[in-house]
CSV table of C-alpha atoms and ligand atoms in Angstrom, one decimal:
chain,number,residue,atom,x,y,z
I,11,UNK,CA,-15.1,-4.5,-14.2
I,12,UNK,CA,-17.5,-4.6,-11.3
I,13,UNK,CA,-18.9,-1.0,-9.7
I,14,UNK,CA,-17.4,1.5,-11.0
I,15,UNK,CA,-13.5,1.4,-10.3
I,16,UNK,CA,-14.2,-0.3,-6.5
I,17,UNK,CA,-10.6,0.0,-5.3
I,18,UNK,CA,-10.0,3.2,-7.8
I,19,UNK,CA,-9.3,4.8,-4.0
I,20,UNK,CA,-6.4,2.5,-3.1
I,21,UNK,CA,-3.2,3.5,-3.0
I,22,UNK,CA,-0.6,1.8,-5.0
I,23,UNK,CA,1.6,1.8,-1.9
I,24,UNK,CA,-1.0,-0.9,-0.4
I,25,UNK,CA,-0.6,-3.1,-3.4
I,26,UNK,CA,3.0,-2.7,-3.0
I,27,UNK,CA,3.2,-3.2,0.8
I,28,UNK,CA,0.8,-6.5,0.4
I,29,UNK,CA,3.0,-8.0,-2.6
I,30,UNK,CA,6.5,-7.2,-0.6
I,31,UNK,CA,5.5,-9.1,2.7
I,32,UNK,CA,4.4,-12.0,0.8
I,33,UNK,CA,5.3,-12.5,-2.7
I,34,UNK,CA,3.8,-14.8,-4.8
I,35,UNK,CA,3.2,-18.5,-4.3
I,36,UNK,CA,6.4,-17.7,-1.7
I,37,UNK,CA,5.3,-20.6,-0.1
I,38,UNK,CA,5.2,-22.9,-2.8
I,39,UNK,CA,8.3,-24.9,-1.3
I,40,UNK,CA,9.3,-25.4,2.1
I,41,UNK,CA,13.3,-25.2,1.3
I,42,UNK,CA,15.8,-22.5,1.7
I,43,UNK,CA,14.2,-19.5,-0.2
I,44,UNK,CA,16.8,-18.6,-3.4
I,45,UNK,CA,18.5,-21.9,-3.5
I,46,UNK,CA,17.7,-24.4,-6.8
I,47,UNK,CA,15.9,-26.6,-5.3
I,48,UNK,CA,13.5,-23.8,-4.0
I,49,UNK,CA,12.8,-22.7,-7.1
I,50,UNK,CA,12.3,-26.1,-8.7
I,51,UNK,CA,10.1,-27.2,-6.2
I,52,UNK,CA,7.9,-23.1,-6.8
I,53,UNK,CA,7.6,-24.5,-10.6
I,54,UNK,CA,6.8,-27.9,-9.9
I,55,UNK,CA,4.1,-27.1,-7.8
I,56,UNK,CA,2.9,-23.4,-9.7
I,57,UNK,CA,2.1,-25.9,-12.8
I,58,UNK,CA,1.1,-28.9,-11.2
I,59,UNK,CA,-1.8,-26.9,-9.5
I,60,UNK,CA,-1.9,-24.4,-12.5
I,61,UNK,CA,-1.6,-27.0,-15.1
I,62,UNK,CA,-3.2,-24.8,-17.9
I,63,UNK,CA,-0.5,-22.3,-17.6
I,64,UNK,CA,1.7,-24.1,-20.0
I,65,UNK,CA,-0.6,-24.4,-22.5
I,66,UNK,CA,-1.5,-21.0,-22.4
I,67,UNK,CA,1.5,-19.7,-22.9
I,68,UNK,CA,3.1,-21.5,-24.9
I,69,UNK,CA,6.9,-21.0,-23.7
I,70,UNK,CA,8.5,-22.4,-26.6
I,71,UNK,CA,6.5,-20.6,-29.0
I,72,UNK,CA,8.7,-17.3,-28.1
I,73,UNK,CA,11.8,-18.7,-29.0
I,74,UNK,CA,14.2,-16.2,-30.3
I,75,UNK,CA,11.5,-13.7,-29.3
I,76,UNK,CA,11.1,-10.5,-27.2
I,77,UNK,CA,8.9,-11.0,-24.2
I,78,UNK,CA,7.8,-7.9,-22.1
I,79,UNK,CA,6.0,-9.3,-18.7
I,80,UNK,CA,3.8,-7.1,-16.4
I,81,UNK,CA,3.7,-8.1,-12.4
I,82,UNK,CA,6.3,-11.3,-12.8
I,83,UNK,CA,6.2,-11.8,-9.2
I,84,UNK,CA,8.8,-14.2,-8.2
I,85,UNK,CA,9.6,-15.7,-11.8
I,86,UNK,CA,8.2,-18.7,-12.7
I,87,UNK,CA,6.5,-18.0,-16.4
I,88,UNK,CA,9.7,-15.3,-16.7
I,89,UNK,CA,12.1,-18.5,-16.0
I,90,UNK,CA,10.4,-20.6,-18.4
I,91,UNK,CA,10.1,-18.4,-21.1
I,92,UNK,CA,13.9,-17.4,-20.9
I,93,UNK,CA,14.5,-21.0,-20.7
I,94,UNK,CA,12.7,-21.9,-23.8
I,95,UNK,CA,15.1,-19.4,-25.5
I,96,UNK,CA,13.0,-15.9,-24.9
I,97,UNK,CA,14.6,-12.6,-24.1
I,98,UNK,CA,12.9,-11.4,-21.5
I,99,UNK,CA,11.7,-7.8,-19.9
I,100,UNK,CA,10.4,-8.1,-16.4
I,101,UNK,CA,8.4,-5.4,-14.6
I,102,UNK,CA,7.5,-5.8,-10.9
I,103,UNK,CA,5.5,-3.3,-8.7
I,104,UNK,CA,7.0,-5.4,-5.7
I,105,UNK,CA,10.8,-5.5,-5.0
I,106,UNK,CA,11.0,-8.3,-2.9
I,107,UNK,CA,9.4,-10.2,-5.8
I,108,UNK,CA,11.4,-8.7,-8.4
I,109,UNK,CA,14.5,-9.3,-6.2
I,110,UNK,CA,13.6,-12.7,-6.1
I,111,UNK,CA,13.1,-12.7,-9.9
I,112,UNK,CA,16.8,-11.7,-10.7
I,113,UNK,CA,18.0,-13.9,-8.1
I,114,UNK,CA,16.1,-17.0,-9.5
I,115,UNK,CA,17.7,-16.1,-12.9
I,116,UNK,CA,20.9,-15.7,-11.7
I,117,UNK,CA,20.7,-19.4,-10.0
I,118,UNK,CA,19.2,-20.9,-13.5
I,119,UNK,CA,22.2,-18.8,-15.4
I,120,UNK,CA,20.1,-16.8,-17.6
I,121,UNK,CA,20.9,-13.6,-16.2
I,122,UNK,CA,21.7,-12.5,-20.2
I,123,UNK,CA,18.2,-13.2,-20.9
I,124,UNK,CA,16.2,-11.9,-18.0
I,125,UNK,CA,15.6,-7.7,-17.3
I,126,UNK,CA,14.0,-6.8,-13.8
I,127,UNK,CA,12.5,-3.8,-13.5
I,128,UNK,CA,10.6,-2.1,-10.6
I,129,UNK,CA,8.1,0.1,-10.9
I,130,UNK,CA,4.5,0.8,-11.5
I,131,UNK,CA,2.7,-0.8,-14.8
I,132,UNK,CA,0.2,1.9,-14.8
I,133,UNK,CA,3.0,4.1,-15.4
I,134,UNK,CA,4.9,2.3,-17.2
I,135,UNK,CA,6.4,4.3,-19.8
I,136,UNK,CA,7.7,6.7,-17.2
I,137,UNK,CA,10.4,3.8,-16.0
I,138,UNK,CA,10.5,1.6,-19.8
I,139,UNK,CA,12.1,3.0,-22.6
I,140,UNK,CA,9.6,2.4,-25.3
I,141,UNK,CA,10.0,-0.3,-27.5
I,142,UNK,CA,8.3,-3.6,-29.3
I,143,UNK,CA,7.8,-6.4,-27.9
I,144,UNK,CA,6.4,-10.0,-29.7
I,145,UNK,CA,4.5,-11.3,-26.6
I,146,UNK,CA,3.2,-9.1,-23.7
I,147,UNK,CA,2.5,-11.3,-21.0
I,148,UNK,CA,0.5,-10.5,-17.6
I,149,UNK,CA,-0.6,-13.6,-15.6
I,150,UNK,CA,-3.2,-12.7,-12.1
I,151,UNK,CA,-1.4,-9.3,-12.5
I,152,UNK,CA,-3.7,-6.2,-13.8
I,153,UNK,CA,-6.8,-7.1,-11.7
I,154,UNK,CA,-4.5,-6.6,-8.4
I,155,UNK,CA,-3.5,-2.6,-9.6
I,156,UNK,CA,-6.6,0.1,-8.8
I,157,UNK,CA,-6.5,1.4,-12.0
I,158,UNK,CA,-6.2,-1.4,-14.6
I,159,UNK,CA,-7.3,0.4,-17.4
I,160,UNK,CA,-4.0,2.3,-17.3
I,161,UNK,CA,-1.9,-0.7,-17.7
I,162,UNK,CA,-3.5,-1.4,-20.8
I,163,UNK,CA,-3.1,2.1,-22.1
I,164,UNK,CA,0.6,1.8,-21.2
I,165,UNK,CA,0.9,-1.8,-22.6
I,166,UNK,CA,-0.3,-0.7,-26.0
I,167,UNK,CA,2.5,1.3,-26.5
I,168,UNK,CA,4.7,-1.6,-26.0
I,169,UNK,CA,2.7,-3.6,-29.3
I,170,UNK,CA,2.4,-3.3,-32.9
I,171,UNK,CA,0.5,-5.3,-35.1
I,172,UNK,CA,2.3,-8.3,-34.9
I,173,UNK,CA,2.5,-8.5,-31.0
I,174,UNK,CA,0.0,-10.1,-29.2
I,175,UNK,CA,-1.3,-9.8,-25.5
I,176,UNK,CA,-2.0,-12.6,-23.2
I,177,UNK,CA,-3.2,-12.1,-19.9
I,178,UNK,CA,-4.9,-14.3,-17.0
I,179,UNK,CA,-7.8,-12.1,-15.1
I,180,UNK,CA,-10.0,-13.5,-12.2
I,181,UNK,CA,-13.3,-14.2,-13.0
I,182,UNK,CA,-16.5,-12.6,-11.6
I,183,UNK,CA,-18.5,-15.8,-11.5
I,184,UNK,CA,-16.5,-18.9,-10.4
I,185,UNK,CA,-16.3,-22.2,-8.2
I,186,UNK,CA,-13.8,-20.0,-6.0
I,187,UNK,CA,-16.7,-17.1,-5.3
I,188,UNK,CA,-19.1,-19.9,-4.6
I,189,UNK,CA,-16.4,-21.1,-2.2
I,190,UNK,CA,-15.1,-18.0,-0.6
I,191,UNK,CA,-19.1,-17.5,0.0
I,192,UNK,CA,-19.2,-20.7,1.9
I,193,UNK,CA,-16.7,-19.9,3.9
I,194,UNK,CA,-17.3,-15.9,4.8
I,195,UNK,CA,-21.0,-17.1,5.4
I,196,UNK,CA,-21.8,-14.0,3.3
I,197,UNK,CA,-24.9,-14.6,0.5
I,198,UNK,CA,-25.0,-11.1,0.1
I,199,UNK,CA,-24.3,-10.5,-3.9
I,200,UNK,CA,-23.5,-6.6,-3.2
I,201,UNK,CA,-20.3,-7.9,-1.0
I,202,UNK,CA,-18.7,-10.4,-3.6
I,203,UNK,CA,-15.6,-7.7,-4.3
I,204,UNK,CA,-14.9,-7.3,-0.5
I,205,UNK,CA,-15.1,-10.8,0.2
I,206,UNK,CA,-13.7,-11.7,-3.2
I,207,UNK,CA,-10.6,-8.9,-2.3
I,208,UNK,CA,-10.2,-11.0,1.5
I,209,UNK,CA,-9.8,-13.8,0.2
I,210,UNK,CA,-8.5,-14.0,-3.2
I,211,UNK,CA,-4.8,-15.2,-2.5
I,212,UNK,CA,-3.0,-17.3,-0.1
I,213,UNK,CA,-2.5,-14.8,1.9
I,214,UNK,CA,-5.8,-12.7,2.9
I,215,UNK,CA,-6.2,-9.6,2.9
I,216,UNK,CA,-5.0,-8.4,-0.7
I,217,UNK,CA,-5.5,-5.0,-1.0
I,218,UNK,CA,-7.4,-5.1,-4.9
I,219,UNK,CA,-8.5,-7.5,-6.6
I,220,UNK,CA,-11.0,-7.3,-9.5
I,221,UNK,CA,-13.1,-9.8,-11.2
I,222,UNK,CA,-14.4,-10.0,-14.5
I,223,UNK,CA,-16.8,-10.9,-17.0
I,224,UNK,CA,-16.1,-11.6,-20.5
I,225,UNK,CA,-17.8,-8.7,-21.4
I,226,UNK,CA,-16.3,-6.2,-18.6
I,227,UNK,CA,-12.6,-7.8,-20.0
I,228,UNK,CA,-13.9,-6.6,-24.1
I,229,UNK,CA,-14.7,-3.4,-22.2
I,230,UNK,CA,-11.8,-3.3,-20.5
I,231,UNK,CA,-9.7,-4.2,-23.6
I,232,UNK,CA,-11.7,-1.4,-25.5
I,233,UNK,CA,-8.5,-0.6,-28.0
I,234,UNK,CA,-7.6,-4.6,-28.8
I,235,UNK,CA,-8.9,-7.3,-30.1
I,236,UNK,CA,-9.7,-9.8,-28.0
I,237,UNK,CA,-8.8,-13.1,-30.6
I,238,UNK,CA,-9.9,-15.6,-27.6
I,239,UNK,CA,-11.4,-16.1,-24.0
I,240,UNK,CA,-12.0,-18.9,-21.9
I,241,UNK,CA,-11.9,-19.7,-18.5
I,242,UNK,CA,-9.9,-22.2,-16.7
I,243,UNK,CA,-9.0,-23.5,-13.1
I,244,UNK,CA,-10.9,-24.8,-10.1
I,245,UNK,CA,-8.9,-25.6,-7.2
I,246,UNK,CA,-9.7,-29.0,-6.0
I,247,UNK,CA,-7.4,-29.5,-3.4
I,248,UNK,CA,-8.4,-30.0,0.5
I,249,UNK,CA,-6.7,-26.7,1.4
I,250,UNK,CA,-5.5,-27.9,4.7
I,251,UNK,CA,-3.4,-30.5,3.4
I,252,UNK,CA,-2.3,-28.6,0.6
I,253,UNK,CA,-0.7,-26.1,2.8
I,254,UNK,CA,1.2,-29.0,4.2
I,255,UNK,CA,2.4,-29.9,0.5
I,256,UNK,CA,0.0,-32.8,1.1
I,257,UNK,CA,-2.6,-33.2,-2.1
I,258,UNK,CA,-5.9,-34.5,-0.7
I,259,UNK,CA,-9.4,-34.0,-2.6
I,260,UNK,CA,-11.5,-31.6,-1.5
I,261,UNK,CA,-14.8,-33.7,-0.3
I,262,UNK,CA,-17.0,-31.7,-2.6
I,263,UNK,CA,-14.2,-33.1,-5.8
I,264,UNK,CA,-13.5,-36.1,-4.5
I,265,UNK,CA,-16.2,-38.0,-7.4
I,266,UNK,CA,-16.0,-35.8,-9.8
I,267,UNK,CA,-14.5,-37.4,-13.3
I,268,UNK,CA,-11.5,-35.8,-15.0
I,269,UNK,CA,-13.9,-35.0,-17.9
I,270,UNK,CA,-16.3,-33.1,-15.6
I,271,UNK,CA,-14.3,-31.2,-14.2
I,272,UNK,CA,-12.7,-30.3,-17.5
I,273,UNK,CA,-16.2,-29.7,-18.7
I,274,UNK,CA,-17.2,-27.0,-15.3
I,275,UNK,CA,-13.7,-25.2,-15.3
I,276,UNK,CA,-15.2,-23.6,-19.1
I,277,UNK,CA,-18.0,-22.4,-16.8
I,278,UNK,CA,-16.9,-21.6,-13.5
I,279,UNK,CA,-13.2,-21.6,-13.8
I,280,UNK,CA,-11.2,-18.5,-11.5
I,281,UNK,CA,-8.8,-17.5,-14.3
I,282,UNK,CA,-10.2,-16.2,-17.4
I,283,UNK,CA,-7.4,-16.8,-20.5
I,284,UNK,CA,-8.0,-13.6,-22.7
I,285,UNK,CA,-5.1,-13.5,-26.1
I,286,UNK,CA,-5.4,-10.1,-27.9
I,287,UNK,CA,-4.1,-7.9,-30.4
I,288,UNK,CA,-4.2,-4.2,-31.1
I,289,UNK,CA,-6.8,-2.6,-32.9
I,290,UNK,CA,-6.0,-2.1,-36.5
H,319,LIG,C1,-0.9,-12.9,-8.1
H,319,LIG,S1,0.7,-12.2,-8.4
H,319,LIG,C2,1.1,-13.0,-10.0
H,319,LIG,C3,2.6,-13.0,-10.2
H,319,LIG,C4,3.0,-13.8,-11.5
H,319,LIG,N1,2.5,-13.1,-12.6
H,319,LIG,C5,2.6,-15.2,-11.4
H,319,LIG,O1,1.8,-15.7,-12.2
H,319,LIG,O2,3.1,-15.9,-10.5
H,319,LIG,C6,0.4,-10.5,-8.8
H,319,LIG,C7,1.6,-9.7,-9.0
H,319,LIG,O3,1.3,-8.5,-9.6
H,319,LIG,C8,2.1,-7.4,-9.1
H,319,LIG,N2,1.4,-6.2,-9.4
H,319,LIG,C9,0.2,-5.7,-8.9
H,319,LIG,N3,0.0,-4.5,-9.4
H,319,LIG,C10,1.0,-4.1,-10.2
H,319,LIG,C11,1.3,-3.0,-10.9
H,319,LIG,N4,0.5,-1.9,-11.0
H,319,LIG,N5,2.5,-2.9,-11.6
H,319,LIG,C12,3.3,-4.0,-11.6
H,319,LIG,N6,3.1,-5.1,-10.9
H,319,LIG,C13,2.0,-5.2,-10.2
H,319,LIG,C14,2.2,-7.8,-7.7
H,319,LIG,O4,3.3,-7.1,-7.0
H,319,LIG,C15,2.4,-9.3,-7.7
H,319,LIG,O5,3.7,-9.7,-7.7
């Protein structure tokens, strides 16, 4: 974790106010929000520009299995999980999200299989009756609260030793900072979390965001395990025309090899893939 807790100070209302007024990937499709086809068109696009997310989770693995997910936003790993024949528990700092979250389960009809809650993850046994889960789950989620070292505390009480943890954390040192350098025009390395915070999702402006190092994330992770982590994920996409569903190369990807890239997203990819397990 980078400086000493640098958005320890926000409040969690900030986070909350930021997620409700634009939940996301929101803008993944262009058709009525809550219909079918929005949805389908959210998880066609969420994997076709995420496509390591399937991998790394592993839907069908939790089969028959408990699933408790931290910051589900507006559904789309909680859909496919419950889909893939998963039970499960959603929590969601962000009602709009989490509204969105029922409703999408509701549309898909696996309402039986999928439990929204709001509230806080840093405090979430104060909301969660306490029990074990197989999988904990939390995708671009912890490094968003000011205190992420809480959530862990919290989640741990949601394991035992068979569960594992899998979680998605932005990386300190990525394509994306080089990127978001380029186009602040900042080169000053003692800004990289206030630019990194501006610019981090689709929206600007997000109130936290933290990035790691694979060391900070075994600090971080002080009472687990960490079993594996790798990075993964450089957006390649001309961001203009992707925001008119349009998928252009960037210039600077645009003769790059399937293989390279592959080979620079273990070095300089934005999400850093961390699987865990308690401590013994
Ligand atoms: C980048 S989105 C990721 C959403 C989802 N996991 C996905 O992959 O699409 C981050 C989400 O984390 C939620 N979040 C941030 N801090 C949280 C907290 N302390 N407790 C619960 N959810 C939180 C936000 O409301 C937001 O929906």
């Amino acid at each position: 974790m980078m400086s000493d807790a640098a958005f320890a100070e926000v409040p969690i209302a900030a986070v909350e106010a930021f997620w409700d007024a634009s939940p996301c990937n929101i803008r993944h499709s262009g058709k009525p929000i809550g219909t079918r086809e929005y949805f389908d068109e959210v998880e066609r696009r969420k994997y076709f520009v995420e496509p390591h997310i399937p991998p790394f989770a592993e839907f069908e693995r939790w089969k028959g299995k408990r699933v408790l997910e931290i910051g589900c936003g507006v559904g789309t790993a909680t859909i496919s999980f419950a889909r893939a024949g998963a039970t499960v528990t959603a929590i969601e700092l962000s009602s709009e999200s989490a509204a969105l979250t029922r409703r999408r389960a509701e549309v898909f009809g696996l309402s039986d299989r999928v439990q929204v809650h709001v509230g806080n993850g840093e405090q979430l046994s104060s909301f969660l009756p306490i029990d074990t889960y197989d999988l904990v789950y939390a995708f671009g989620v912890i490094h968003h609260s000011p205190h992420p070292e809480r959530i862990f505390d919290e989640i741990r009480k949601y394991m035992n030793a068979e569960s594992e943890l899998r979680l998605m954390v932005y990386s300190r040192v990525s394509y994306k900072l080089f990127w978001i350098m380029r186009e602040e025009n900042v080169w000053d390395m003692s800004r990289i979390d206030e630019i990194v915070a501006r610019n981090s999702e689709a929206q600007t402006g997000c109130p936290v965001t933290y990035t790691y190092t694979p060391d900070g994330i075994r600090t971080l992770l002080k009472d687990f395990r960490v079993v594996d982590i790798a990075k993964a994920h450089i957006f390649t996409w001309d961001v203009a025309a992707y925001r008119r569903y349009e998928y252009k190369k960037d210039p600077a990807w645009a003769a790059v090899s399937d293989e390279e890239l592959a080979r620079l997203e273990k070095e300089l990819g934005w999400h850093t893939l961390v699987r865990a397990v308690l401590k013994p």
